[in-house]
Amino acid sequence: MSRDMDSKNTFTYEDVEMIANHILEKVKCRPKLGIICGSGLGKLVDLVEDKEVLPYQEIPGFPVSTVPGHEGKLVFGQLRGKSVVLMQGRAHCYEGYTPQKITLPVRTMKMMGITTLFVTNAAGGVNKKYNIGDIMIIKDHVNLAGFAGVNPLVGVNDEKFGPRFPAMSNAYDLGLRQLALAKAKEIGFSDFVREGVYSMMVGPNFETVTECKILSLLLVDATGMSTIPEVLVAKHCGMRVFGMSLITNVVISEYDSPAHANHQEVLETGERRSKDLQQLVAAIVADLDL
Ligand SMILES: O=P(O)(O)O[C@@H]1C[C@H](O)[C@@H](CO)O1
């Protein structure tokens, strides 16, 4: 099965079922919560006890990330008394994968019994009030890649996954956002935890100055190169979604500025803020109703 699946760019319901069963045969854990770790945020797995680890290379069809800061491991275990599976790293469209391929893990998680999905990412702060190191709880998104036709739900729709025309007006669960804000307050994080709007361009280049000015006009607070395809697929198949962006840098919105965005800064901020992010995730998961 492995070689056939690895060369595929789109996956049928039966393909996903086979991949999910393959994973379930290899691990004992049966989680209902899935967490996708963004660039430099893979240390979230340090929260997990009784780990069972599967490298993506050993999972048929799974896209393998080629980007530093994305380990490429599926980590099962216990987090604050709850069974969980973490994706330590994700693949992106700019690596040459189709939107359907980068979201295969989300459908696989659904098929494995995951009902709630946490998505995390590194993002550039567009909102001028944001500081490097802030954590933004995602309240909505602008699918700029979708404006250009990059959307994992394009193509034949299998109703076994979900409806042809899924609603996206409530993509980021209100109850989970409220829980996260309450927990941030409880642990003294309110000064650097915000709520805002995320946007995605395909990348891999960072944005031009004019693009950043446009993002601001579009009511975007933080921008990145991932997450939205995963959220579209998760909502399509009926999952409850919660999202967080770590503001790893601020976008350059002045012409002729000598500053420029770079992946090294993204990884360094991820490293520096990883303990706080872990603390917030742990506090939310502890009180999560699954
Ligand atoms: O996977 P995420 O969205 O966290 O990664 C961001 C976007 C690019 O992959 C990379 C740029 O530094 O970080």
GROMACS .gro file of C-alpha atoms and ligand atoms in nm:
model
  303
    1MET     CA    1   0.000   0.000   0.000
    2SER     CA    2   0.277   0.243   0.097
    3ARG     CA    3   0.430   0.313  -0.246
    4ASP     CA    4   0.086   0.360  -0.411
    5MET     CA    5  -0.030   0.602  -0.144
    6ASP     CA    6   0.296   0.800  -0.136
    7SER     CA    7   0.264   0.894  -0.503
    8LYS     CA    8  -0.100   1.008  -0.469
    9ASN     CA    9  -0.202   1.372  -0.455
   10THR     CA   10  -0.571   1.318  -0.379
   11PHE     CA   11  -0.722   1.058  -0.150
   12THR     CA   12  -1.057   0.876  -0.153
   13TYR     CA   13  -1.258   0.797   0.159
   14GLU     CA   14  -1.135   0.438   0.134
   15ASP     CA   15  -0.769   0.553   0.107
   16VAL     CA   16  -0.803   0.762   0.423
   17GLU     CA   17  -0.978   0.476   0.603
   18MET     CA   18  -0.688   0.245   0.514
   19ILE     CA   19  -0.428   0.496   0.636
   20ALA     CA   20  -0.616   0.557   0.964
   21ASN     CA   21  -0.643   0.181   1.027
   22HIS     CA   22  -0.272   0.140   0.952
   23ILE     CA   23  -0.192   0.396   1.225
   24LEU     CA   24  -0.441   0.253   1.474
   25GLU     CA   25  -0.281  -0.088   1.435
   26LYS     CA   26   0.053   0.061   1.543
   27VAL     CA   27  -0.054   0.261   1.853
   28LYS     CA   28  -0.258   0.186   2.164
   29CYS     CA   29  -0.372   0.544   2.233
   30ARG     CA   30  -0.724   0.644   2.115
   31PRO     CA   31  -0.735   1.026   2.130
   32LYS     CA   32  -1.025   1.263   2.062
   33LEU     CA   33  -0.799   1.570   2.054
   34GLY     CA   34  -0.549   1.648   1.776
   35ILE     CA   35  -0.292   1.930   1.783
   36ILE     CA   36  -0.095   2.051   1.480
   37CYS     CA   37   0.234   2.220   1.575
   38GLY     CA   38   0.352   2.509   1.357
   39SER     CA   39   0.704   2.627   1.268
   40GLY     CA   40   0.930   2.605   1.569
   41LEU     CA   41   0.639   2.502   1.794
   42GLY     CA   42   0.714   2.128   1.801
   43LYS     CA   43   0.825   2.151   2.164
   44LEU     CA   44   0.456   2.123   2.253
   45VAL     CA   45   0.525   1.748   2.249
   46ASP     CA   46   0.729   1.799   2.569
   47LEU     CA   47   0.391   1.821   2.744
   48VAL     CA   48   0.304   1.467   2.642
   49GLU     CA   49   0.353   1.162   2.864
   50ASP     CA   50   0.354   0.793   2.767
   51LYS     CA   51   0.452   0.883   2.411
   52GLU     CA   52   0.402   0.658   2.109
   53VAL     CA   53   0.579   0.810   1.805
   54LEU     CA   54   0.531   0.745   1.433
   55PRO     CA   55   0.753   0.931   1.182
   56TYR     CA   56   0.554   1.057   0.881
   57GLN     CA   57   0.782   0.851   0.654
   58GLU     CA   58   0.626   0.540   0.804
   59ILE     CA   59   0.270   0.651   0.734
   60PRO     CA   60   0.147   0.575   0.380
   61GLY     CA   61   0.058   0.890   0.185
   62PHE     CA   62   0.160   1.138   0.456
   63PRO     CA   63   0.347   1.441   0.316
   64VAL     CA   64   0.690   1.480   0.473
   65SER     CA   65   0.785   1.835   0.567
   66THR     CA   66   1.107   1.965   0.417
   67VAL     CA   67   1.117   2.281   0.632
   68PRO     CA   68   1.346   2.336   0.936
   69GLY     CA   69   1.134   2.352   1.252
   70HIS     CA   70   0.896   2.075   1.135
   71GLU     CA   71   1.014   1.740   1.273
   72GLY     CA   72   0.761   1.525   1.086
   73LYS     CA   73   0.636   1.296   1.363
   74LEU     CA   74   0.295   1.189   1.485
   75VAL     CA   75   0.313   1.180   1.865
   76PHE     CA   76   0.042   1.006   2.067
   77GLY     CA   77   0.017   1.019   2.446
   78GLN     CA   78  -0.137   1.180   2.752
   79LEU     CA   79  -0.161   1.556   2.807
   80ARG     CA   80  -0.311   1.671   3.137
   81GLY     CA   81  -0.491   1.340   3.168
   82LYS     CA   82  -0.632   1.344   2.816
   83SER     CA   83  -0.539   1.122   2.525
   84VAL     CA   84  -0.401   1.333   2.244
   85VAL     CA   85  -0.222   1.311   1.910
   86LEU     CA   86   0.019   1.586   1.805
   87MET     CA   87   0.149   1.647   1.457
   88GLN     CA   88   0.505   1.762   1.524
   89GLY     CA   89   0.533   1.962   1.205
   90ARG     CA   90   0.320   2.005   0.896
   91ALA     CA   91   0.366   2.020   0.520
   92HIS     CA   92   0.287   2.334   0.320
   93CYS     CA   93   0.165   2.397  -0.035
   94TYR     CA   94   0.484   2.593  -0.112
   95GLU     CA   95   0.682   2.270  -0.068
   96GLY     CA   96   0.511   2.151  -0.385
   97TYR     CA   97   0.232   1.949  -0.227
   98THR     CA   98  -0.132   1.979  -0.332
   99PRO     CA   99  -0.380   2.130  -0.082
  100GLN     CA  100  -0.543   1.783  -0.069
  101LYS     CA  101  -0.213   1.620   0.026
  102ILE     CA  102  -0.121   1.864   0.305
  103THR     CA  103  -0.465   1.810   0.461
  104LEU     CA  104  -0.462   1.430   0.439
  105PRO     CA  105  -0.349   1.414   0.806
  106VAL     CA  106  -0.662   1.607   0.913
  107ARG     CA  107  -0.899   1.363   0.745
  108THR     CA  108  -0.690   1.077   0.883
  109MET     CA  109  -0.726   1.218   1.234
  110LYS     CA  110  -1.102   1.246   1.186
  111MET     CA  111  -1.114   0.882   1.077
  112MET     CA  112  -0.909   0.787   1.385
  113GLY     CA  113  -1.174   0.941   1.613
  114ILE     CA  114  -1.045   1.297   1.662
  115THR     CA  115  -1.335   1.536   1.723
  116THR     CA  116  -1.147   1.852   1.831
  117LEU     CA  117  -0.852   1.996   1.640
  118PHE     CA  118  -0.608   2.260   1.768
  119VAL     CA  119  -0.408   2.429   1.492
  120THR     CA  120  -0.102   2.639   1.571
  121ASN     CA  121   0.130   2.840   1.349
  122ALA     CA  122   0.401   3.099   1.337
  123ALA     CA  123   0.276   3.423   1.184
  124GLY     CA  124   0.385   3.776   1.104
  125GLY     CA  125   0.209   4.048   1.300
  126VAL     CA  126   0.016   4.285   1.070
  127ASN     CA  127  -0.176   4.464   1.344
  128LYS     CA  128   0.047   4.752   1.457
  129LYS     CA  129  -0.047   4.692   1.821
  130TYR     CA  130   0.099   4.340   1.815
  131ASN     CA  131   0.444   4.265   1.958
  132ILE     CA  132   0.683   3.986   1.869
  133GLY     CA  133   0.608   3.697   2.103
  134ASP     CA  134   0.237   3.771   2.140
  135ILE     CA  135  -0.003   3.479   2.111
  136MET     CA  136  -0.308   3.541   1.890
  137ILE     CA  137  -0.616   3.328   1.935
  138ILE     CA  138  -0.763   3.300   1.586
  139LYS     CA  139  -1.122   3.425   1.568
  140ASP     CA  140  -1.155   3.416   1.189
  141HIS     CA  141  -0.947   3.392   0.874
  142VAL     CA  142  -0.909   3.540   0.526
  143ASN     CA  143  -0.831   3.265   0.278
  144LEU     CA  144  -0.618   3.463   0.034
  145ALA     CA  145  -0.480   3.142  -0.115
  146GLY     CA  146  -0.843   3.044  -0.175
  147PHE     CA  147  -0.895   3.367  -0.370
  148ALA     CA  148  -0.636   3.221  -0.611
  149GLY     CA  149  -0.802   2.878  -0.623
  150VAL     CA  150  -0.583   2.701  -0.366
  151ASN     CA  151  -0.843   2.519  -0.159
  152PRO     CA  152  -0.840   2.152  -0.050
  153LEU     CA  153  -1.218   2.124  -0.095
  154VAL     CA  154  -1.195   2.191  -0.472
  155GLY     CA  155  -1.276   1.879  -0.675
  156VAL     CA  156  -1.527   1.597  -0.653
  157ASN     CA  157  -1.703   1.610  -0.316
  158ASP     CA  158  -1.756   1.284  -0.130
  159GLU     CA  159  -2.049   1.342   0.107
  160LYS     CA  160  -1.901   1.075   0.335
  161PHE     CA  161  -1.640   1.337   0.428
  162GLY     CA  162  -1.881   1.632   0.442
  163PRO     CA  163  -2.115   1.863   0.246
  164ARG     CA  164  -2.040   2.024  -0.090
  165PHE     CA  165  -2.092   2.374   0.051
  166PRO     CA  166  -1.972   2.387   0.411
  167ALA     CA  167  -2.038   2.699   0.620
  168MET     CA  168  -1.725   2.878   0.743
  169SER     CA  169  -1.882   3.167   0.936
  170ASN     CA  170  -1.819   2.986   1.266
  171ALA     CA  171  -1.491   2.815   1.178
  172TYR     CA  172  -1.317   2.888   1.511
  173ASP     CA  173  -1.527   2.755   1.799
  174LEU     CA  174  -1.656   3.034   2.024
  175GLY     CA  175  -1.661   2.819   2.340
  176LEU     CA  176  -1.295   2.721   2.293
  177ARG     CA  177  -1.193   3.080   2.225
  178GLN     CA  178  -1.368   3.190   2.545
  179LEU     CA  179  -1.203   2.908   2.739
  180ALA     CA  180  -0.860   3.007   2.603
  181LEU     CA  181  -0.908   3.374   2.694
  182ALA     CA  182  -1.027   3.281   3.043
  183LYS     CA  183  -0.728   3.050   3.093
  184ALA     CA  184  -0.489   3.319   2.962
  185LYS     CA  185  -0.627   3.556   3.225
  186GLU     CA  186  -0.606   3.294   3.500
  187ILE     CA  187  -0.238   3.224   3.434
  188GLY     CA  188  -0.146   3.593   3.399
  189PHE     CA  189  -0.101   3.597   3.019
  190SER     CA  190  -0.365   3.859   2.930
  191ASP     CA  191  -0.104   4.123   2.840
  192PHE     CA  192   0.023   3.921   2.545
  193VAL     CA  193  -0.271   3.703   2.441
  194ARG     CA  194  -0.492   3.864   2.176
  195GLU     CA  195  -0.779   3.759   1.954
  196GLY     CA  196  -0.750   3.831   1.584
  197VAL     CA  197  -0.785   3.742   1.217
  198TYR     CA  198  -0.531   3.519   1.038
  199SER     CA  199  -0.464   3.515   0.665
  200MET     CA  200  -0.269   3.276   0.446
  201MET     CA  201  -0.076   3.330   0.126
  202VAL     CA  202   0.090   3.026  -0.030
  203GLY     CA  203   0.448   3.153   0.015
  204PRO     CA  204   0.734   3.062   0.029
  205ASN     CA  205   0.835   3.427  -0.005
  206PHE     CA  206   0.746   3.668   0.272
  207GLU     CA  207   0.514   3.956   0.178
  208THR     CA  208   0.601   4.274  -0.006
  209VAL     CA  209   0.541   4.606   0.167
  210THR     CA  210   0.233   4.678  -0.045
  211GLU     CA  211   0.092   4.331   0.024
  212CYS     CA  212   0.129   4.402   0.398
  213LYS     CA  213  -0.054   4.732   0.357
  214ILE     CA  214  -0.334   4.549   0.173
  215LEU     CA  215  -0.354   4.284   0.448
  216SER     CA  216  -0.408   4.560   0.697
  217LEU     CA  217  -0.690   4.704   0.484
  218LEU     CA  218  -0.842   4.354   0.471
  219LEU     CA  219  -0.874   4.353   0.853
  220VAL     CA  220  -0.600   4.091   0.889
  221ASP     CA  221  -0.410   4.089   1.220
  222ALA     CA  222  -0.150   3.820   1.145
  223THR     CA  223  -0.039   3.642   0.831
  224GLY     CA  224   0.121   3.308   0.750
  225MET     CA  225   0.153   3.027   0.497
  226SER     CA  226  -0.054   2.743   0.646
  227THR     CA  227  -0.343   2.644   0.874
  228ILE     CA  228  -0.639   2.758   0.664
  229PRO     CA  229  -0.648   2.446   0.440
  230GLU     CA  230  -0.643   2.231   0.757
  231VAL     CA  231  -0.928   2.432   0.911
  232LEU     CA  232  -1.138   2.409   0.593
  233VAL     CA  233  -1.101   2.031   0.586
  234ALA     CA  234  -1.158   1.993   0.960
  235LYS     CA  235  -1.478   2.198   0.950
  236HIS     CA  236  -1.593   2.018   0.635
  237CYS     CA  237  -1.577   1.687   0.823
  238GLY     CA  238  -1.747   1.825   1.133
  239MET     CA  239  -1.456   1.881   1.371
  240ARG     CA  240  -1.448   2.148   1.640
  241VAL     CA  241  -1.156   2.381   1.568
  242PHE     CA  242  -0.939   2.606   1.782
  243GLY     CA  243  -0.643   2.804   1.643
  244MET     CA  244  -0.347   2.998   1.780
  245SER     CA  245  -0.074   3.200   1.607
  246LEU     CA  246   0.255   3.286   1.769
  247ILE     CA  247   0.357   3.630   1.641
  248THR     CA  248   0.717   3.546   1.554
  249ASN     CA  249   0.796   3.869   1.369
  250VAL     CA  250   0.623   4.185   1.259
  251VAL     CA  251   0.562   4.232   0.888
  252ILE     CA  252   0.746   4.511   0.708
  253SER     CA  253   0.493   4.773   0.609
  254GLU     CA  254   0.718   5.073   0.539
  255TYR     CA  255   0.878   5.119   0.196
  256ASP     CA  256   1.260   5.124   0.197
  257SER     CA  257   1.285   4.979   0.548
  258PRO     CA  258   1.621   4.805   0.594
  259ALA     CA  259   1.450   4.527   0.797
  260HIS     CA  260   1.330   4.204   0.638
  261ALA     CA  261   1.145   3.893   0.752
  262ASN     CA  262   1.341   3.568   0.778
  263HIS     CA  263   1.279   3.208   0.888
  264GLN     CA  264   1.561   3.220   1.145
  265GLU     CA  265   1.375   3.490   1.341
  266VAL     CA  266   1.057   3.280   1.319
  267LEU     CA  267   1.235   2.978   1.470
  268GLU     CA  268   1.413   3.185   1.737
  269THR     CA  269   1.087   3.343   1.857
  270GLY     CA  270   0.925   2.997   1.862
  271GLU     CA  271   1.209   2.870   2.080
  272ARG     CA  272   1.195   3.171   2.312
  273ARG     CA  273   0.818   3.158   2.361
  274SER     CA  274   0.770   2.783   2.364
  275LYS     CA  275   0.733   2.750   2.744
  276ASP     CA  276   0.451   3.009   2.755
  277LEU     CA  277   0.276   2.848   2.462
  278GLN     CA  278   0.304   2.509   2.634
  279GLN     CA  279   0.163   2.653   2.956
  280LEU     CA  280  -0.137   2.802   2.776
  281VAL     CA  281  -0.209   2.487   2.575
  282ALA     CA  282  -0.183   2.274   2.890
  283ALA     CA  283  -0.422   2.502   3.081
  284ILE     CA  284  -0.679   2.488   2.799
  285VAL     CA  285  -0.651   2.110   2.756
  286ALA     CA  286  -0.687   2.052   3.132
  287ASP     CA  287  -1.035   2.207   3.123
  288LEU     CA  288  -1.134   2.081   2.781
  289ASP     CA  289  -1.461   1.902   2.743
  290LEU     CA  290  -1.407   1.618   2.492
  291LIG     O1  291   0.381   2.601   0.960
  291LIG     P1  292   0.376   2.746   0.994
  291LIG     O2  293   0.262   2.817   0.933
  291LIG     O3  294   0.382   2.769   1.145
  291LIG     O4  295   0.510   2.807   0.934
  291LIG     C1  296   0.533   2.945   0.906
  291LIG     C2  297   0.504   2.974   0.762
  291LIG     C3  298   0.630   2.924   0.693
  291LIG     O5  299   0.623   2.785   0.679
  291LIG     C4  300   0.737   2.958   0.789
  291LIG     C5  301   0.799   3.092   0.759
  291LIG     O6  302   0.899   3.121   0.853
  291LIG     O7  303   0.673   2.963   0.919
   0.00000   0.00000   0.00000
